[in-house]
């Protein structure tokens, strides 16, 4: 039996990058996965790929800046699969390189609403079902850009650190219902990144003791599946750096 057999997962920001890889990982391990993002054509392509491999997936278009659309995703997931056991928040906007003096209120609100607020709203919408599940799992996504204070990414980093804060609060408030809440901070290179930014990839590789930058499928997979499964039921309120050892503590 696969580790996530009969579990239902929602994955936001699943149309590309780490979100796409995480959704595939969950499906490969037996979960029924509801994927959402703005680009429906990308979700449909992913869904077809997963179904052809024998997995179960259901796509729903969603702009996470719109609370009604967040509600719709959870409603459709519950109607189709009967509940929610796992929530993985990966959606995030405002990822441009922009110095602090040019980071205005509109751009900052974009970062906050698409990241921290959207994550919170998904958590709230899923809460009754995670509670009913008895083994609810919340896995949110932060970033080393916030942890390090990376130049040019003030708004993005601010939103990502806020996500870590609400995750710790959820761990404290909702642990009594068997719900765990954790964060992972991935430094991962997608195929697109490897092809288009070889200099940046080389720079990252030089910073890790392993001299390589990982992939979602190979290097995030074990952690995500572990945290989502019964095996991870005693771990909550934690931040996990998936970075090949670049950061020595978190």
PDB file of C-alpha atoms in Angstrom:
ATOM      1  CA  UNK A   1       0.000   0.000   0.000  1.00  0.00           C
ATOM      2  CA  UNK A   2       1.315   3.456  -0.933  1.00  0.00           C
ATOM      3  CA  UNK A   3       1.995   5.914   1.904  1.00  0.00           C
ATOM      4  CA  UNK A   4      -0.775   8.327   0.881  1.00  0.00           C
ATOM      5  CA  UNK A   5      -3.365   5.821  -0.301  1.00  0.00           C
ATOM      6  CA  UNK A   6      -6.934   7.122   0.227  1.00  0.00           C
ATOM      7  CA  UNK A   7      -5.694  10.582   1.270  1.00  0.00           C
ATOM      8  CA  UNK A   8      -7.008  13.705  -0.465  1.00  0.00           C
ATOM      9  CA  UNK A   9      -4.645  16.594  -1.162  1.00  0.00           C
ATOM     10  CA  UNK A  10      -4.992  20.150  -2.446  1.00  0.00           C
ATOM     11  CA  UNK A  11      -1.923  21.698  -4.049  1.00  0.00           C
ATOM     12  CA  UNK A  12      -1.930  25.408  -4.937  1.00  0.00           C
ATOM     13  CA  UNK A  13       0.352  26.945  -7.535  1.00  0.00           C
ATOM     14  CA  UNK A  14       0.539  23.561  -9.242  1.00  0.00           C
ATOM     15  CA  UNK A  15       0.800  24.640 -12.877  1.00  0.00           C
ATOM     16  CA  UNK A  16       4.609  24.719 -12.989  1.00  0.00           C
ATOM     17  CA  UNK A  17       7.851  24.530 -11.033  1.00  0.00           C
ATOM     18  CA  UNK A  18       7.942  23.090  -7.533  1.00  0.00           C
ATOM     19  CA  UNK A  19       4.132  23.056  -7.298  1.00  0.00           C
ATOM     20  CA  UNK A  20       3.814  20.849 -10.366  1.00  0.00           C
ATOM     21  CA  UNK A  21       6.478  18.482  -9.066  1.00  0.00           C
ATOM     22  CA  UNK A  22       4.910  18.238  -5.601  1.00  0.00           C
ATOM     23  CA  UNK A  23       1.481  17.459  -7.070  1.00  0.00           C
ATOM     24  CA  UNK A  24       2.970  14.616  -9.117  1.00  0.00           C
ATOM     25  CA  UNK A  25       4.812  13.264  -6.067  1.00  0.00           C
ATOM     26  CA  UNK A  26       1.636  13.129  -3.985  1.00  0.00           C
ATOM     27  CA  UNK A  27      -0.274  11.381  -6.768  1.00  0.00           C
ATOM     28  CA  UNK A  28       2.523   8.877  -7.303  1.00  0.00           C
ATOM     29  CA  UNK A  29       2.288   8.002  -3.619  1.00  0.00           C
ATOM     30  CA  UNK A  30      -1.418   7.268  -3.816  1.00  0.00           C
ATOM     31  CA  UNK A  31      -3.112  10.575  -2.944  1.00  0.00           C
ATOM     32  CA  UNK A  32      -6.112  11.913  -4.814  1.00  0.00           C
ATOM     33  CA  UNK A  33      -4.911  15.387  -5.744  1.00  0.00           C
ATOM     34  CA  UNK A  34      -6.893  18.537  -6.496  1.00  0.00           C
ATOM     35  CA  UNK A  35      -4.535  20.954  -8.260  1.00  0.00           C
ATOM     36  CA  UNK A  36      -5.185  24.654  -8.709  1.00  0.00           C
ATOM     37  CA  UNK A  37      -3.543  27.636 -10.380  1.00  0.00           C
ATOM     38  CA  UNK A  38      -4.518  30.370 -12.819  1.00  0.00           C
ATOM     39  CA  UNK A  39      -3.286  28.563 -15.952  1.00  0.00           C
ATOM     40  CA  UNK A  40      -5.910  25.876 -16.539  1.00  0.00           C
ATOM     41  CA  UNK A  41      -4.213  24.557 -19.667  1.00  0.00           C
ATOM     42  CA  UNK A  42      -1.088  23.728 -17.634  1.00  0.00           C
ATOM     43  CA  UNK A  43      -3.184  22.003 -14.969  1.00  0.00           C
ATOM     44  CA  UNK A  44      -4.988  19.945 -17.604  1.00  0.00           C
ATOM     45  CA  UNK A  45      -1.672  18.862 -19.106  1.00  0.00           C
ATOM     46  CA  UNK A  46      -0.402  17.800 -15.673  1.00  0.00           C
ATOM     47  CA  UNK A  47      -3.661  15.983 -14.915  1.00  0.00           C
ATOM     48  CA  UNK A  48      -3.484  14.037 -18.155  1.00  0.00           C
ATOM     49  CA  UNK A  49       0.121  13.057 -17.449  1.00  0.00           C
ATOM     50  CA  UNK A  50      -0.751  11.848 -13.940  1.00  0.00           C
ATOM     51  CA  UNK A  51      -3.838   9.941 -15.041  1.00  0.00           C
ATOM     52  CA  UNK A  52      -1.911   8.198 -17.820  1.00  0.00           C
ATOM     53  CA  UNK A  53       0.535   7.028 -15.143  1.00  0.00           C
ATOM     54  CA  UNK A  54      -2.328   5.602 -13.090  1.00  0.00           C
ATOM     55  CA  UNK A  55      -2.759   8.459 -10.616  1.00  0.00           C
ATOM     56  CA  UNK A  56      -5.849  10.418  -9.616  1.00  0.00           C
ATOM     57  CA  UNK A  57      -5.962  14.191 -10.149  1.00  0.00           C
ATOM     58  CA  UNK A  58      -8.559  16.915 -10.605  1.00  0.00           C
ATOM     59  CA  UNK A  59      -7.792  20.470 -11.881  1.00  0.00           C
ATOM     60  CA  UNK A  60      -9.568  23.660 -10.771  1.00  0.00           C
ATOM     61  CA  UNK A  61      -8.692  27.123 -12.072  1.00  0.00           C
ATOM     62  CA  UNK A  62      -7.993  29.562  -9.246  1.00  0.00           C
ATOM     63  CA  UNK A  63      -6.605  33.035  -8.742  1.00  0.00           C
ATOM     64  CA  UNK A  64      -5.554  32.909  -5.088  1.00  0.00           C
ATOM     65  CA  UNK A  65      -6.054  36.680  -4.839  1.00  0.00           C
ATOM     66  CA  UNK A  66      -9.809  36.006  -4.977  1.00  0.00           C
ATOM     67  CA  UNK A  67     -11.293  34.507  -1.770  1.00  0.00           C
ATOM     68  CA  UNK A  68     -14.367  33.232  -3.631  1.00  0.00           C
ATOM     69  CA  UNK A  69     -12.144  31.215  -5.943  1.00  0.00           C
ATOM     70  CA  UNK A  70     -10.290  29.709  -2.971  1.00  0.00           C
ATOM     71  CA  UNK A  71     -13.645  28.668  -1.511  1.00  0.00           C
ATOM     72  CA  UNK A  72     -14.595  27.157  -4.879  1.00  0.00           C
ATOM     73  CA  UNK A  73     -11.451  25.006  -5.016  1.00  0.00           C
ATOM     74  CA  UNK A  74     -12.099  23.488  -1.601  1.00  0.00           C
ATOM     75  CA  UNK A  75     -15.801  23.020  -2.323  1.00  0.00           C
ATOM     76  CA  UNK A  76     -15.116  21.221  -5.609  1.00  0.00           C
ATOM     77  CA  UNK A  77     -12.429  19.056  -4.017  1.00  0.00           C
ATOM     78  CA  UNK A  78     -14.767  17.978  -1.211  1.00  0.00           C
ATOM     79  CA  UNK A  79     -17.628  17.322  -3.623  1.00  0.00           C
ATOM     80  CA  UNK A  80     -15.414  15.107  -5.760  1.00  0.00           C
ATOM     81  CA  UNK A  81     -13.324  13.312  -3.142  1.00  0.00           C
ATOM     82  CA  UNK A  82     -15.281  13.639   0.098  1.00  0.00           C
ATOM     83  CA  UNK A  83     -12.848  15.676   2.185  1.00  0.00           C
ATOM     84  CA  UNK A  84      -9.338  17.096   2.512  1.00  0.00           C
ATOM     85  CA  UNK A  85      -6.441  15.436   4.359  1.00  0.00           C
ATOM     86  CA  UNK A  86      -3.460  17.360   2.996  1.00  0.00           C
ATOM     87  CA  UNK A  87      -3.025  21.016   2.025  1.00  0.00           C
ATOM     88  CA  UNK A  88       0.144  22.154   0.275  1.00  0.00           C
ATOM     89  CA  UNK A  89       0.342  25.925  -0.319  1.00  0.00           C
ATOM     90  CA  UNK A  90       2.791  26.866  -3.070  1.00  0.00           C
ATOM     91  CA  UNK A  91       1.146  29.824  -4.835  1.00  0.00           C
ATOM     92  CA  UNK A  92       3.024  33.131  -4.597  1.00  0.00           C
ATOM     93  CA  UNK A  93       3.211  36.302  -6.647  1.00  0.00           C
ATOM     94  CA  UNK A  94       5.492  39.386  -6.607  1.00  0.00           C
ATOM     95  CA  UNK A  95       8.722  37.540  -7.346  1.00  0.00           C
ATOM     96  CA  UNK A  96      10.481  40.307  -9.287  1.00  0.00           C
ATOM     97  CA  UNK A  97      13.873  41.682  -8.306  1.00  0.00           C
ATOM     98  CA  UNK A  98      12.947  45.101  -6.893  1.00  0.00           C
ATOM     99  CA  UNK A  99      14.950  47.182  -4.375  1.00  0.00           C
ATOM    100  CA  UNK A 100      13.264  48.315  -1.170  1.00  0.00           C
ATOM    101  CA  UNK A 101      13.113  51.960  -2.200  1.00  0.00           C
ATOM    102  CA  UNK A 102      11.011  50.915  -5.218  1.00  0.00           C
ATOM    103  CA  UNK A 103       8.790  48.503  -3.270  1.00  0.00           C
ATOM    104  CA  UNK A 104       5.496  50.359  -3.071  1.00  0.00           C
ATOM    105  CA  UNK A 105       2.304  49.475  -1.221  1.00  0.00           C
ATOM    106  CA  UNK A 106       0.613  47.953  -4.265  1.00  0.00           C
ATOM    107  CA  UNK A 107       3.491  45.559  -4.931  1.00  0.00           C
ATOM    108  CA  UNK A 108       3.816  44.681  -1.244  1.00  0.00           C
ATOM    109  CA  UNK A 109       0.102  43.886  -1.024  1.00  0.00           C
ATOM    110  CA  UNK A 110       0.420  41.684  -4.105  1.00  0.00           C
ATOM    111  CA  UNK A 111       3.123  39.673  -2.344  1.00  0.00           C
ATOM    112  CA  UNK A 112       1.124  39.441   0.865  1.00  0.00           C
ATOM    113  CA  UNK A 113      -2.260  38.629  -0.673  1.00  0.00           C
ATOM    114  CA  UNK A 114      -0.960  36.014  -3.110  1.00  0.00           C
ATOM    115  CA  UNK A 115       1.263  34.358  -0.517  1.00  0.00           C
ATOM    116  CA  UNK A 116       0.564  34.734   3.196  1.00  0.00           C
ATOM    117  CA  UNK A 117      -3.107  35.718   2.991  1.00  0.00           C
ATOM    118  CA  UNK A 118      -3.940  33.124   0.341  1.00  0.00           C
ATOM    119  CA  UNK A 119      -2.212  30.440   2.400  1.00  0.00           C
ATOM    120  CA  UNK A 120      -4.200  31.472   5.474  1.00  0.00           C
ATOM    121  CA  UNK A 121      -7.508  31.484   3.583  1.00  0.00           C
ATOM    122  CA  UNK A 122      -6.850  28.016   2.174  1.00  0.00           C
ATOM    123  CA  UNK A 123      -5.980  26.811   5.670  1.00  0.00           C
ATOM    124  CA  UNK A 124      -9.230  28.242   7.040  1.00  0.00           C
ATOM    125  CA  UNK A 125     -11.353  26.761   4.230  1.00  0.00           C
ATOM    126  CA  UNK A 126      -9.734  23.339   4.694  1.00  0.00           C
ATOM    127  CA  UNK A 127      -9.773  23.395   8.505  1.00  0.00           C
ATOM    128  CA  UNK A 128     -13.140  21.633   9.055  1.00  0.00           C
ATOM    129  CA  UNK A 129     -12.088  18.801   6.752  1.00  0.00           C
ATOM    130  CA  UNK A 130      -8.550  18.534   8.149  1.00  0.00           C
ATOM    131  CA  UNK A 131     -10.083  18.365  11.626  1.00  0.00           C
ATOM    132  CA  UNK A 132     -12.541  15.667  10.569  1.00  0.00           C
ATOM    133  CA  UNK A 133      -9.721  13.720   8.917  1.00  0.00           C
ATOM    134  CA  UNK A 134      -7.949  13.138  12.225  1.00  0.00           C
ATOM    135  CA  UNK A 135      -4.581  13.260  10.461  1.00  0.00           C
ATOM    136  CA  UNK A 136      -4.730  16.612   8.702  1.00  0.00           C
ATOM    137  CA  UNK A 137      -1.506  17.898   7.194  1.00  0.00           C
ATOM    138  CA  UNK A 138      -0.631  21.483   6.247  1.00  0.00           C
ATOM    139  CA  UNK A 139       2.594  21.992   4.335  1.00  0.00           C
ATOM    140  CA  UNK A 140       3.341  25.609   3.503  1.00  0.00           C
ATOM    141  CA  UNK A 141       6.167  27.053   1.451  1.00  0.00           C
ATOM    142  CA  UNK A 142       8.579  29.755   2.574  1.00  0.00           C
ATOM    143  CA  UNK A 143      11.873  30.856   1.034  1.00  0.00           C
ATOM    144  CA  UNK A 144      15.492  31.437   1.859  1.00  0.00           C
ATOM    145  CA  UNK A 145      14.948  34.872   0.298  1.00  0.00           C
ATOM    146  CA  UNK A 146      12.984  35.847   3.388  1.00  0.00           C
ATOM    147  CA  UNK A 147      15.175  33.981   5.838  1.00  0.00           C
ATOM    148  CA  UNK A 148      18.358  35.553   4.435  1.00  0.00           C
ATOM    149  CA  UNK A 149      16.908  38.958   3.588  1.00  0.00           C
ATOM    150  CA  UNK A 150      17.960  38.571  -0.040  1.00  0.00           C
ATOM    151  CA  UNK A 151      18.529  41.957  -1.731  1.00  0.00           C
ATOM    152  CA  UNK A 152      15.816  42.817  -4.222  1.00  0.00           C
ATOM    153  CA  UNK A 153      13.199  40.539  -2.708  1.00  0.00           C
ATOM    154  CA  UNK A 154      11.913  42.499   0.269  1.00  0.00           C
ATOM    155  CA  UNK A 155       8.189  42.165  -0.468  1.00  0.00           C
ATOM    156  CA  UNK A 156       8.494  38.510  -1.441  1.00  0.00           C
ATOM    157  CA  UNK A 157      10.632  37.715   1.592  1.00  0.00           C
ATOM    158  CA  UNK A 158       8.240  39.569   3.896  1.00  0.00           C
ATOM    159  CA  UNK A 159       5.327  37.469   2.644  1.00  0.00           C
ATOM    160  CA  UNK A 160       7.280  34.241   2.989  1.00  0.00           C
ATOM    161  CA  UNK A 161       8.274  34.979   6.586  1.00  0.00           C
ATOM    162  CA  UNK A 162       4.629  35.760   7.351  1.00  0.00           C
ATOM    163  CA  UNK A 163       3.774  32.289   6.055  1.00  0.00           C
ATOM    164  CA  UNK A 164       6.214  30.785   8.550  1.00  0.00           C
ATOM    165  CA  UNK A 165       4.489  32.752  11.329  1.00  0.00           C
ATOM    166  CA  UNK A 166       0.949  31.591  10.522  1.00  0.00           C
ATOM    167  CA  UNK A 167       2.211  28.030  10.166  1.00  0.00           C
ATOM    168  CA  UNK A 168       3.600  28.059  13.705  1.00  0.00           C
ATOM    169  CA  UNK A 169       0.313  29.505  14.961  1.00  0.00           C
ATOM    170  CA  UNK A 170      -1.656  26.760  13.193  1.00  0.00           C
ATOM    171  CA  UNK A 171       0.608  24.134  14.725  1.00  0.00           C
ATOM    172  CA  UNK A 172      -0.148  25.497  18.206  1.00  0.00           C
ATOM    173  CA  UNK A 173      -3.888  26.063  17.756  1.00  0.00           C
ATOM    174  CA  UNK A 174      -4.823  23.044  15.643  1.00  0.00           C
ATOM    175  CA  UNK A 175      -2.521  20.358  17.005  1.00  0.00           C
ATOM    176  CA  UNK A 176      -5.273  19.304  19.407  1.00  0.00           C
ATOM    177  CA  UNK A 177      -7.214  18.053  16.365  1.00  0.00           C
ATOM    178  CA  UNK A 178      -4.367  15.934  15.035  1.00  0.00           C
ATOM    179  CA  UNK A 179      -3.441  18.553  12.442  1.00  0.00           C
ATOM    180  CA  UNK A 180       0.255  19.175  11.810  1.00  0.00           C
ATOM    181  CA  UNK A 181       1.556  22.350  10.142  1.00  0.00           C
ATOM    182  CA  UNK A 182       5.052  22.667   8.748  1.00  0.00           C
ATOM    183  CA  UNK A 183       7.010  24.754   6.245  1.00  0.00           C
ATOM    184  CA  UNK A 184       9.634  23.806   3.718  1.00  0.00           C
ATOM    185  CA  UNK A 185      12.065  26.250   2.143  1.00  0.00           C
ATOM    186  CA  UNK A 186      13.266  24.782  -1.154  1.00  0.00           C
ATOM    187  CA  UNK A 187      16.355  25.759  -3.080  1.00  0.00           C
ATOM    188  CA  UNK A 188      15.546  23.688  -6.133  1.00  0.00           C
ATOM    189  CA  UNK A 189      16.445  24.031  -9.814  1.00  0.00           C
ATOM    190  CA  UNK A 190      13.743  23.246 -12.341  1.00  0.00           C
ATOM    191  CA  UNK A 191      14.638  22.125 -15.861  1.00  0.00           C
ATOM    192  CA  UNK A 192      13.750  25.615 -17.119  1.00  0.00           C
ATOM    193  CA  UNK A 193      16.091  27.245 -14.595  1.00  0.00           C
ATOM    194  CA  UNK A 194      18.932  24.884 -15.536  1.00  0.00           C
ATOM    195  CA  UNK A 195      18.463  25.633 -19.211  1.00  0.00           C
ATOM    196  CA  UNK A 196      18.068  29.413 -18.989  1.00  0.00           C
ATOM    197  CA  UNK A 197      20.283  30.463 -16.064  1.00  0.00           C
ATOM    198  CA  UNK A 198      23.467  28.361 -16.089  1.00  0.00           C
ATOM    199  CA  UNK A 199      25.527  31.068 -14.348  1.00  0.00           C
ATOM    200  CA  UNK A 200      23.055  31.365 -11.471  1.00  0.00           C
ATOM    201  CA  UNK A 201      22.941  27.589 -11.187  1.00  0.00           C
ATOM    202  CA  UNK A 202      26.720  27.371 -11.010  1.00  0.00           C
ATOM    203  CA  UNK A 203      26.791  30.051  -8.301  1.00  0.00           C
ATOM    204  CA  UNK A 204      24.248  28.133  -6.212  1.00  0.00           C
ATOM    205  CA  UNK A 205      26.105  24.869  -6.685  1.00  0.00           C
ATOM    206  CA  UNK A 206      29.290  26.466  -5.353  1.00  0.00           C
ATOM    207  CA  UNK A 207      27.530  27.345  -2.080  1.00  0.00           C
ATOM    208  CA  UNK A 208      26.384  23.855  -1.165  1.00  0.00           C
ATOM    209  CA  UNK A 209      28.658  21.207   0.375  1.00  0.00           C
ATOM    210  CA  UNK A 210      27.100  18.698  -2.043  1.00  0.00           C
ATOM    211  CA  UNK A 211      28.098  20.801  -5.073  1.00  0.00           C
ATOM    212  CA  UNK A 212      24.724  20.274  -6.703  1.00  0.00           C
ATOM    213  CA  UNK A 213      21.263  21.818  -6.615  1.00  0.00           C
ATOM    214  CA  UNK A 214      18.420  19.372  -6.278  1.00  0.00           C
ATOM    215  CA  UNK A 215      15.153  18.731  -8.055  1.00  0.00           C
ATOM    216  CA  UNK A 216      11.624  18.592  -6.702  1.00  0.00           C
ATOM    217  CA  UNK A 217      11.015  14.980  -7.664  1.00  0.00           C
ATOM    218  CA  UNK A 218      14.262  13.584  -6.296  1.00  0.00           C
ATOM    219  CA  UNK A 219      15.132  15.860  -3.393  1.00  0.00           C
ATOM    220  CA  UNK A 220      11.843  17.361  -2.134  1.00  0.00           C
ATOM    221  CA  UNK A 221       9.872  14.157  -2.585  1.00  0.00           C
ATOM    222  CA  UNK A 222      11.006  12.252   0.511  1.00  0.00           C
ATOM    223  CA  UNK A 223      10.309  15.209   2.842  1.00  0.00           C
ATOM    224  CA  UNK A 224       6.926  16.132   1.375  1.00  0.00           C
ATOM    225  CA  UNK A 225       5.656  12.551   1.408  1.00  0.00           C
ATOM    226  CA  UNK A 226       6.987  12.029   4.931  1.00  0.00           C
ATOM    227  CA  UNK A 227       5.311  15.154   6.324  1.00  0.00           C
ATOM    228  CA  UNK A 228       2.052  14.326   4.546  1.00  0.00           C
ATOM    229  CA  UNK A 229       1.956  10.727   5.783  1.00  0.00           C
ATOM    230  CA  UNK A 230       1.370   9.088   9.150  1.00  0.00           C
ATOM    231  CA  UNK A 231       5.150   8.844   9.551  1.00  0.00           C
ATOM    232  CA  UNK A 232       5.326  12.628   9.988  1.00  0.00           C
ATOM    233  CA  UNK A 233       2.552  12.841  12.547  1.00  0.00           C
ATOM    234  CA  UNK A 234       4.793  13.872  15.441  1.00  0.00           C
ATOM    235  CA  UNK A 235       6.490  16.767  13.649  1.00  0.00           C
ATOM    236  CA  UNK A 236       4.763  20.150  13.608  1.00  0.00           C
ATOM    237  CA  UNK A 237       5.544  23.862  13.674  1.00  0.00           C
ATOM    238  CA  UNK A 238       8.903  23.293  11.993  1.00  0.00           C
ATOM    239  CA  UNK A 239      10.766  24.855   9.070  1.00  0.00           C
ATOM    240  CA  UNK A 240      12.756  22.541   6.820  1.00  0.00           C
ATOM    241  CA  UNK A 241      15.500  23.841   4.547  1.00  0.00           C
ATOM    242  CA  UNK A 242      15.706  21.728   1.396  1.00  0.00           C
ATOM    243  CA  UNK A 243      18.934  23.295   0.197  1.00  0.00           C
ATOM    244  CA  UNK A 244      21.768  20.757   0.103  1.00  0.00           C
ATOM    245  CA  UNK A 245      23.334  22.217   3.247  1.00  0.00           C
ATOM    246  CA  UNK A 246      23.640  25.875   2.214  1.00  0.00           C
ATOM    247  CA  UNK A 247      21.993  26.896   5.490  1.00  0.00           C
ATOM    248  CA  UNK A 248      23.257  25.209   8.623  1.00  0.00           C
ATOM    249  CA  UNK A 249      20.258  26.110  10.784  1.00  0.00           C
ATOM    250  CA  UNK A 250      16.761  27.545  10.332  1.00  0.00           C
TER     251      UNK A 250
END
